[in-house]
Tab-separated table of C-alpha atoms in Angstrom:
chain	number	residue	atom	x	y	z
A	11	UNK	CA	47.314	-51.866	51.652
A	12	UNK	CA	46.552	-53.197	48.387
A	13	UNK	CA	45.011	-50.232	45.998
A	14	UNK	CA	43.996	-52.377	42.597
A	15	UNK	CA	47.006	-50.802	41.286
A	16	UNK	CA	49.857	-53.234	40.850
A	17	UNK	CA	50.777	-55.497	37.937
A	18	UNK	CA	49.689	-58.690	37.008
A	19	UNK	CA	51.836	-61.028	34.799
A	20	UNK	CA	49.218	-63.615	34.092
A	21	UNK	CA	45.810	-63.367	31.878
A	22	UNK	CA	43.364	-62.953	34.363
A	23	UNK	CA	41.469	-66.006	33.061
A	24	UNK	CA	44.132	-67.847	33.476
A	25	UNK	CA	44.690	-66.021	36.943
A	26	UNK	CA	41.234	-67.447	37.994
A	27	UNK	CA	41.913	-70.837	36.896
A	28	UNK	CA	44.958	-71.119	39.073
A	29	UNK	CA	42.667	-69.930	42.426
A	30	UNK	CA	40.032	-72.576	41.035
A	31	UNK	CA	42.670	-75.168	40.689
A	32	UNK	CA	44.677	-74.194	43.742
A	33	UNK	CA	41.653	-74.185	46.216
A	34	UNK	CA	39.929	-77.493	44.568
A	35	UNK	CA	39.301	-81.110	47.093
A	36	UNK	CA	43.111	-82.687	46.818
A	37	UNK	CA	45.213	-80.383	45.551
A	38	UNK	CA	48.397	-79.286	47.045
A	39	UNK	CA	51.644	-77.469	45.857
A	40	UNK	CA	52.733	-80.765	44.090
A	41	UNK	CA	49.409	-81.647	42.147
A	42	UNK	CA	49.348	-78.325	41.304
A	43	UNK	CA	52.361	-77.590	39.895
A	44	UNK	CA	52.269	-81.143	38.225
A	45	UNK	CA	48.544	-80.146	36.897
A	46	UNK	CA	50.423	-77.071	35.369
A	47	UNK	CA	53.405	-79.232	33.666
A	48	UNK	CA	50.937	-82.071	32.600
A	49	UNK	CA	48.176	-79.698	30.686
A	50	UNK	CA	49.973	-77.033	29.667
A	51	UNK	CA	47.723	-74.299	31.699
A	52	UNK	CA	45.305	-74.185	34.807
A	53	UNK	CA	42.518	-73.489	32.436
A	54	UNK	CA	43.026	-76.189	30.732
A	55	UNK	CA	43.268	-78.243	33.430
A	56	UNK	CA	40.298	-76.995	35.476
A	57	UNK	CA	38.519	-78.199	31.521
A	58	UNK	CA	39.841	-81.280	32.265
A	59	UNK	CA	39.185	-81.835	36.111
A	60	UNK	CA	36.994	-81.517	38.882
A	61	UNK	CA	37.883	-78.189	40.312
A	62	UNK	CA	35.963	-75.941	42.921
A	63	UNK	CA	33.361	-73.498	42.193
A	64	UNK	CA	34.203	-69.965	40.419
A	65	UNK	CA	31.553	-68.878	42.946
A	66	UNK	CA	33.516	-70.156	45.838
A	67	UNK	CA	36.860	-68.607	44.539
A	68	UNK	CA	34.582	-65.151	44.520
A	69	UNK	CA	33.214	-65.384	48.013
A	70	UNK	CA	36.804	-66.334	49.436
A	71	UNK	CA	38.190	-63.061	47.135
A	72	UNK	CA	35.348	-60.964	48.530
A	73	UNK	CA	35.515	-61.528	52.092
A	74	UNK	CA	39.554	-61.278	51.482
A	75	UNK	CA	38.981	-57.799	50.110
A	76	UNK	CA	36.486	-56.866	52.840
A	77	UNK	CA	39.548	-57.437	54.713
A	78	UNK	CA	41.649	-54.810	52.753
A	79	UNK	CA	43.937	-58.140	51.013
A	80	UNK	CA	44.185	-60.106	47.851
A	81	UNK	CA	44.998	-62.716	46.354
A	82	UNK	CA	49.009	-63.696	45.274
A	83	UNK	CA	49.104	-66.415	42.671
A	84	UNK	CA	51.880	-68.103	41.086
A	85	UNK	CA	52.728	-65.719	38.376
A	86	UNK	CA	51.847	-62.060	38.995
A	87	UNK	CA	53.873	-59.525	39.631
A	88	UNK	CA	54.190	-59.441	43.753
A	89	UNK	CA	55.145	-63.211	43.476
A	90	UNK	CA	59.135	-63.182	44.784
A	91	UNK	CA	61.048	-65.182	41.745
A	92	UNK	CA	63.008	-67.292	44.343
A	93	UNK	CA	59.379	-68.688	46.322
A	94	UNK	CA	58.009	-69.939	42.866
A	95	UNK	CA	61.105	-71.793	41.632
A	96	UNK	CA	60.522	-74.129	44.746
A	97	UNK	CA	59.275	-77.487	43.689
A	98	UNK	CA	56.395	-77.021	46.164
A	99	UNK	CA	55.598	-73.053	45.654
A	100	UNK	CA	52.776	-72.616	47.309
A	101	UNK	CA	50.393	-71.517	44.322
A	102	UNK	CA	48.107	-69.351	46.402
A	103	UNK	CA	48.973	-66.884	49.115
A	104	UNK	CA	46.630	-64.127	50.794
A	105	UNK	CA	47.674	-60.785	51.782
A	106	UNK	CA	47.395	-58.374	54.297
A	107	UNK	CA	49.349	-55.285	53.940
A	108	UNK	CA	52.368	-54.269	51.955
A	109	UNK	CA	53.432	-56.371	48.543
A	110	UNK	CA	56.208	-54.065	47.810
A	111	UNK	CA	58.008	-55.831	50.499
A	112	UNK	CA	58.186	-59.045	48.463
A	113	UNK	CA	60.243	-57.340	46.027
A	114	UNK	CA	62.748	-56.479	48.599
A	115	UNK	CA	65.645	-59.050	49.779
A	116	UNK	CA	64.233	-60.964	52.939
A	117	UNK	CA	66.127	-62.716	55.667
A	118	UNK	CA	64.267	-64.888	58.442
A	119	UNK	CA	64.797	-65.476	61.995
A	120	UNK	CA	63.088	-67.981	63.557
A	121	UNK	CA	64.161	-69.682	67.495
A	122	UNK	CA	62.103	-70.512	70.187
A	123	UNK	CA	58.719	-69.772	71.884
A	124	UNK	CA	59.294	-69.935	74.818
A	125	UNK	CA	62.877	-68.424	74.431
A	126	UNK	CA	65.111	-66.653	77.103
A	127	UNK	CA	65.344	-62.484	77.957
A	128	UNK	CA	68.982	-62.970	76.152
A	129	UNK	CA	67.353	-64.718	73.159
A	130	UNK	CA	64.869	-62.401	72.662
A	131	UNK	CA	66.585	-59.444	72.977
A	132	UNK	CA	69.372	-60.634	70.746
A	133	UNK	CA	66.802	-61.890	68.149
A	134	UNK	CA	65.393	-57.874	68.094
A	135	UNK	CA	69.194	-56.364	67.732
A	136	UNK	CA	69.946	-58.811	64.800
A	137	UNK	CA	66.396	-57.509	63.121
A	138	UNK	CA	66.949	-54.162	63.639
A	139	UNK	CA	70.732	-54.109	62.248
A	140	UNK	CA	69.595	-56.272	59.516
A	141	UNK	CA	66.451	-53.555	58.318
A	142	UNK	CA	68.975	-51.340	58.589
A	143	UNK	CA	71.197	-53.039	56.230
A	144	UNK	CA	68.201	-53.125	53.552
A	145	UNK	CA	66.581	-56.981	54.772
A	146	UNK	CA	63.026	-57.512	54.854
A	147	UNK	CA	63.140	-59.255	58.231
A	148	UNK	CA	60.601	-62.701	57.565
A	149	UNK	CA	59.019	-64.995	60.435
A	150	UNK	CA	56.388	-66.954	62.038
A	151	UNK	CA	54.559	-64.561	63.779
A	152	UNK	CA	55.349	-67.029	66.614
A	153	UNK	CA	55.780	-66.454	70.695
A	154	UNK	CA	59.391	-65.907	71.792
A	155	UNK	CA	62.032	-65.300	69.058
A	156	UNK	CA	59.493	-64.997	65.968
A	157	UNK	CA	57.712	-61.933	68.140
A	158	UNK	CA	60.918	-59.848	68.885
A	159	UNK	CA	62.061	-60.272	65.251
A	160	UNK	CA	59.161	-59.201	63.956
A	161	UNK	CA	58.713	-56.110	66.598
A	162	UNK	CA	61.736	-54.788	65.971
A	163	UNK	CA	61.254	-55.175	62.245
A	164	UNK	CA	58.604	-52.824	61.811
A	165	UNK	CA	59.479	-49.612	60.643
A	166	UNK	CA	62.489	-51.241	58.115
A	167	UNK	CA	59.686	-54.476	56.736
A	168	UNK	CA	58.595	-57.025	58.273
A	169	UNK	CA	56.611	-60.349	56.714
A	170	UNK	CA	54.894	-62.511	58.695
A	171	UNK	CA	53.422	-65.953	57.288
A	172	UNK	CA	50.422	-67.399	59.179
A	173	UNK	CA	49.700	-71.157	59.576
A	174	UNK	CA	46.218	-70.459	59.732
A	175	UNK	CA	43.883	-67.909	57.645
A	176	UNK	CA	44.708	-64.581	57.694
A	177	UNK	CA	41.683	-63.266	59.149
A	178	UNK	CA	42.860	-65.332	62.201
A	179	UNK	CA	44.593	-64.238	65.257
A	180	UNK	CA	46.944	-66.695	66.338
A	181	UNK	CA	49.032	-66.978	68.850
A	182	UNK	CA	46.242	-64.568	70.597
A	183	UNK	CA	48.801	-63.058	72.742
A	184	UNK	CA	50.033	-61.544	69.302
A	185	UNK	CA	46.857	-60.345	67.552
A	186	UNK	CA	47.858	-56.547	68.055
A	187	UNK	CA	50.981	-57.347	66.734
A	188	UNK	CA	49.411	-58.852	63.627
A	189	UNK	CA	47.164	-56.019	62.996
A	190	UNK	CA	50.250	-53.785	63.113
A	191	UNK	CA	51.952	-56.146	60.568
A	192	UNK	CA	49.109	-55.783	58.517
A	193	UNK	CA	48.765	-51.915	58.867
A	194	UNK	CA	52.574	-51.330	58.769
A	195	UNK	CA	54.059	-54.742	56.696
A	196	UNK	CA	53.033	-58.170	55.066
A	197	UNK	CA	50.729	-60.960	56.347
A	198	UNK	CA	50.746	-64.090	54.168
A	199	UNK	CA	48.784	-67.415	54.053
A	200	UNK	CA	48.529	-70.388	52.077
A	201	UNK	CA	45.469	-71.424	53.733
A	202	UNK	CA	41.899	-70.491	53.208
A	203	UNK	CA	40.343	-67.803	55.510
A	204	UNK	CA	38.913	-69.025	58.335
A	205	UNK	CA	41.030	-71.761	58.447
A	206	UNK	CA	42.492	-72.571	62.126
A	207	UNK	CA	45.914	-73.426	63.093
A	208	UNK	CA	46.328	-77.558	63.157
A	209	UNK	CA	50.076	-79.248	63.961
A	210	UNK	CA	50.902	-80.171	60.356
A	211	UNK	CA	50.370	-76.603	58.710
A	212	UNK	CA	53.159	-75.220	60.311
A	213	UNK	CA	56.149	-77.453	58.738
A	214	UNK	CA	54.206	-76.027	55.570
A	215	UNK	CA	54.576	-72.969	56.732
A	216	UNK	CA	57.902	-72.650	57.894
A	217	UNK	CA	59.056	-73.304	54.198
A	218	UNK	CA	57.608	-70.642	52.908
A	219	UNK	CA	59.521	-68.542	55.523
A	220	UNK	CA	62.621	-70.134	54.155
A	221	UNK	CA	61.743	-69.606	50.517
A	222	UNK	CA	61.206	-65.986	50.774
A	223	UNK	CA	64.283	-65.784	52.372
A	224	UNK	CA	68.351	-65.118	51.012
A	225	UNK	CA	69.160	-67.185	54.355
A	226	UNK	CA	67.643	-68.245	57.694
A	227	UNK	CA	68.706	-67.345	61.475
A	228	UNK	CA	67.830	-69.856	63.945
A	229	UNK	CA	68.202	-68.245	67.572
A	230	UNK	CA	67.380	-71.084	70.299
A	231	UNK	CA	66.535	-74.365	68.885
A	232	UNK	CA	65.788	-77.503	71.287
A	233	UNK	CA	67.063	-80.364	70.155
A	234	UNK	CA	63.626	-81.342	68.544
A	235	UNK	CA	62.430	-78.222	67.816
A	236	UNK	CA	60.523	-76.674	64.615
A	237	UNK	CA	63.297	-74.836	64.037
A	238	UNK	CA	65.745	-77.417	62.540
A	239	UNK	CA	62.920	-78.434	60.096
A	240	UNK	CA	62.932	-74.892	58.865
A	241	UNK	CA	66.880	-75.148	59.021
A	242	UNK	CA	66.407	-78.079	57.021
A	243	UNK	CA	63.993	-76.914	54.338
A	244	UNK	CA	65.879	-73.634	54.091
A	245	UNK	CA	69.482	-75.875	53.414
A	246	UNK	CA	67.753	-78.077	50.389
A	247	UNK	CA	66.194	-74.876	48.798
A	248	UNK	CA	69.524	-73.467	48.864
A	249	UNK	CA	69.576	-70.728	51.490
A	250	UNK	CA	72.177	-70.080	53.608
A	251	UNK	CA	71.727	-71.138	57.458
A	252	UNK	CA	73.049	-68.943	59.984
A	253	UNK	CA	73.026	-70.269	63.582
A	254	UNK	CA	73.528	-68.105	66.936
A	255	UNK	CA	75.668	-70.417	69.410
A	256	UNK	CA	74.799	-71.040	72.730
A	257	UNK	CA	75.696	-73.082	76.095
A	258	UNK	CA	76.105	-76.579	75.815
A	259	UNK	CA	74.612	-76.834	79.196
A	260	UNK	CA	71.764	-75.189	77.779
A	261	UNK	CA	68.650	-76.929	76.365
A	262	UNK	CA	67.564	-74.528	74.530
A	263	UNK	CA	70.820	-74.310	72.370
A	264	UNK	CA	71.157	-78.342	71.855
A	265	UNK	CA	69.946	-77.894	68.162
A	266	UNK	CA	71.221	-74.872	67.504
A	267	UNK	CA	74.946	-76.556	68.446
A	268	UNK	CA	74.460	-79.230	66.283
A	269	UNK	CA	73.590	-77.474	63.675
A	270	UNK	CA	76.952	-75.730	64.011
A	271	UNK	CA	78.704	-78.923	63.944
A	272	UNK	CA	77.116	-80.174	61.306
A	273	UNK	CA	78.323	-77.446	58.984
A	274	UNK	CA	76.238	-74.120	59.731
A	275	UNK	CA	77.401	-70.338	60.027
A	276	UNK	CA	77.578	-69.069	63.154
A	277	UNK	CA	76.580	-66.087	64.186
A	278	UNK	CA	77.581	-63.790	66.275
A	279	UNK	CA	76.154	-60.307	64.954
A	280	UNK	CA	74.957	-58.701	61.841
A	281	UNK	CA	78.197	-58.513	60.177
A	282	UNK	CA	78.433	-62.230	60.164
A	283	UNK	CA	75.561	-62.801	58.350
A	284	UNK	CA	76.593	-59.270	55.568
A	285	UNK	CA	79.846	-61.073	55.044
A	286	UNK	CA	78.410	-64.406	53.821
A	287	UNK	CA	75.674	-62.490	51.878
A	288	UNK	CA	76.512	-58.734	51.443
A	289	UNK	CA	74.380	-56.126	51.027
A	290	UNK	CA	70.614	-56.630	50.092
A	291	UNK	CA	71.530	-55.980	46.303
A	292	UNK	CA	74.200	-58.793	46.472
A	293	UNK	CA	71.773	-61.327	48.523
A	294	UNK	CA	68.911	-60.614	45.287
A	295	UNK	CA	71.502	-62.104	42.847
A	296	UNK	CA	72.680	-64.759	44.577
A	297	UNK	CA	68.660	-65.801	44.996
A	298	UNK	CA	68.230	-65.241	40.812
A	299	UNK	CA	71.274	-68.050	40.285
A	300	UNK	CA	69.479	-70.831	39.203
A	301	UNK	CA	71.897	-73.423	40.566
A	302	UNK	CA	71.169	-72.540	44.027
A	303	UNK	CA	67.800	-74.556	43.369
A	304	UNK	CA	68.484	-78.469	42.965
A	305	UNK	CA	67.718	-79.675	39.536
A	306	UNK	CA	66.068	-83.062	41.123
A	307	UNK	CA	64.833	-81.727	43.890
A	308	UNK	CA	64.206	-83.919	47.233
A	309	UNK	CA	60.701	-83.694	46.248
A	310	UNK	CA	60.591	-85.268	43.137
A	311	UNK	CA	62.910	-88.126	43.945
A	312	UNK	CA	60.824	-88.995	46.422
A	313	UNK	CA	57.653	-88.564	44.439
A	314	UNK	CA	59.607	-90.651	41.699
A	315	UNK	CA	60.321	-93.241	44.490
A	316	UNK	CA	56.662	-93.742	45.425
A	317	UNK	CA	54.437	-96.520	43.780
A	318	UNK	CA	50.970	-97.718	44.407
A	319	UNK	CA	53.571	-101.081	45.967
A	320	UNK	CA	53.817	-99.866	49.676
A	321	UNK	CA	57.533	-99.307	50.431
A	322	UNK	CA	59.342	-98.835	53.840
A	323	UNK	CA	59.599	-94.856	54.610
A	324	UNK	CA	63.101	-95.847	56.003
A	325	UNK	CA	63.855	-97.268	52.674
A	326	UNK	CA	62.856	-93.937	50.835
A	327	UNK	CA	65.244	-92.610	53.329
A	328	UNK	CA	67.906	-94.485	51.830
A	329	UNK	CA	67.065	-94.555	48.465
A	330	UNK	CA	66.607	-90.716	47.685
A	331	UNK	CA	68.876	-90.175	49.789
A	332	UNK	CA	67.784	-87.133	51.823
A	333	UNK	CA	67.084	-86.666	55.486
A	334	UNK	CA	64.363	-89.080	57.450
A	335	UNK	CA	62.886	-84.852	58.135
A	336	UNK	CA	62.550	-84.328	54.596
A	337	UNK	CA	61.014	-87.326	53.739
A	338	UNK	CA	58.145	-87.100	56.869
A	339	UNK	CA	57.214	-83.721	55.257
A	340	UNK	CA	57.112	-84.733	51.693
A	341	UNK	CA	54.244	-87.486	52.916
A	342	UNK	CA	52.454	-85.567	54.830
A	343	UNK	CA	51.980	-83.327	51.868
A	344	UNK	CA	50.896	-85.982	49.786
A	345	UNK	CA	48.408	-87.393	52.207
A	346	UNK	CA	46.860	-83.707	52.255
A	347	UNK	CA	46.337	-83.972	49.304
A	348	UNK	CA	44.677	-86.965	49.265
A	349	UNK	CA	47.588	-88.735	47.619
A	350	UNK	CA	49.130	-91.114	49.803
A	351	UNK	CA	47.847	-94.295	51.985
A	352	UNK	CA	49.514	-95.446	55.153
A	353	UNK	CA	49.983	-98.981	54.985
A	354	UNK	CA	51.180	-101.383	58.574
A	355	UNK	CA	54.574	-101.791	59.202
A	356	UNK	CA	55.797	-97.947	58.441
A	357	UNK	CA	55.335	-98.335	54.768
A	358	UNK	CA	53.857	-95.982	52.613
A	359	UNK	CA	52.087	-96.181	48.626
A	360	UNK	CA	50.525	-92.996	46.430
A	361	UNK	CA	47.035	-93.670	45.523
């Protein structure tokens, strides 16, 4: 629990500003962190722009205090180095629970909901020999896979990042479970409280389970499942992707396979994953390298790519160059944020 005691990095005007800016009509990750290059400082910016309410930023902090959490902005102390060198670092994260853990190496493991006996119970053996190694162990909070990772997490660290407000329980079936996380580990949020669970904030959320993260486990992915999004996200921001095989007769394992193929570690115990990465000291430095993070990243070439002339999203494809996944979450941030307009024919313009 958060005692008023930590660090903070970042004047707190300036500290404010960011909330203001990060919680104002139209602003995502990218405006944000574009507001920050273009004027030098959120408080300049919020000067400059139409931002929300200090009074609104108060009664969020209040009733997120109320709840024994606070507020993690880009730039204090708790904030893990390797989340905020992402081009779309989320700027604004709510607590529950533990920050020390941020400061501690993380590895997630994410799979299936409604995964198998064997998956789950595999999924709980990896997290358990992994805390043991030193690992944070980081997931969804999800049914299936997430759940057993997390559970068997709990007395080495456990995060869990919500893709609703933190003051909401969801899946139900888990809410004990997140109270315990919050009483014995980390809850995080990039979304307001109060704020329910809709489809397109998990993608969002599932890279911010990647970013905290020295590498990602996927433990029975469909072949369209969430999971090779997060597989996907985690490979561009330069985590390592570790894979647990599986029948090919087996649904359940059709994108987990391919993944395989296509290049991925697999995995068939702890020591699998501690020989790619090493020990939790080893995967920290290998997270600080700065070349592990693309100079152009995917986002910006695609925000480069974008014009108020509507252009073909399978032509962005091509063009940029990245994966037809990538590109399907990069607009659907942008028309959060009020950025982008959907035009007929699959074409796409910024505003």
């Amino acid at each position: 629990m958060f005692d008023g005691s930590d660090p903070i990095d970042i004047a707190p005007a300036e500290r404010r500003a960011r909330l203001r800016l990060a919680r104002s009509a139209r602003v995502g990750p990218i405006t944000f962190h574009e507001a920050l290059a273009h004027f030098g400082s959120a408080r300049v910016a919020c000067a400059t722009l139409a931002t929300v309410a200090d009074a609104a930023i108060e009664r969020e902090e209040r009733a997120l205090a109320a709840l024994g959490g606070r507020f993690l902005v880009v730039g204090d102390a708790h904030y893990p180095a390797a989340l905020a060198a992402l081009p779309d670092a989320p700027p604004v994260l709510s607590m529950l629970g533990d920050p020390n853990l941020l400061d501690r190496p993380a590895l997630a493991i994410v799979g299936a909901r409604e995964a198998s006996l064997a998956g789950r119970h595999f999924a709980a053996k990896l997290a358990a020999a992994l805390g043991t190694a030193g690992f944070v162990i980081a997931s969804g909070l999800a049914r299936g896979i997430d759940t057993a990772a997390h559970e068997a997490a709990l007395d080495s660290g456990t995060v869990a990042v919500l893709a609703c407000g933190v003051d909401q329980a969801y899946p139900p079936q888990n809410a004990a479970l997140q109270e315990t996380i919050a009483a014995r580990g980390l809850i995080l949020s990039e979304v307001v409280l109060g704020a329910p669970p809709i489809a397109r904030a998990f993608p969002r959320r599932n890279r911010i389970v990647s970013g905290l993260s020295a590498g990602i486990v996927v433990i029975e992915a469909a072949a369209r499942s969430g999971s090779l999004i997060t597989a996907q996200r985690a490979a561009e921001q330069g985590r390592e992707v570790f894979v647990v095989p599986g029948s090919p007769m087996d649904p359940r394992y059709a994108g987990s396979n391919s993944l395989i193929r296509d290049g991925a570690i697999l995995v068939r115990d702890a020591n699998d994953i501690l020989s790619v990465l090493g020990q939790p000291k080893a995967a920290a430095q290998r997270l600080e390298k700065p070349a592990q993070i693309p100079v152009e990243s995917d986002t910006a070439r695609i925000v480069q790519a974008l014009g108020s002339v509507p252009t073909a999203v399978d032509e962005l494809v091509r063009r940029c160059q990245v994966s037809a996944a990538s590109v399907a979450e990069v607009l659907m941030a942008l028309e959060l944020e009020g950025r982008l307009e959907r035009h007929r024919g699959n074409r796409v313009s910024l505003i």
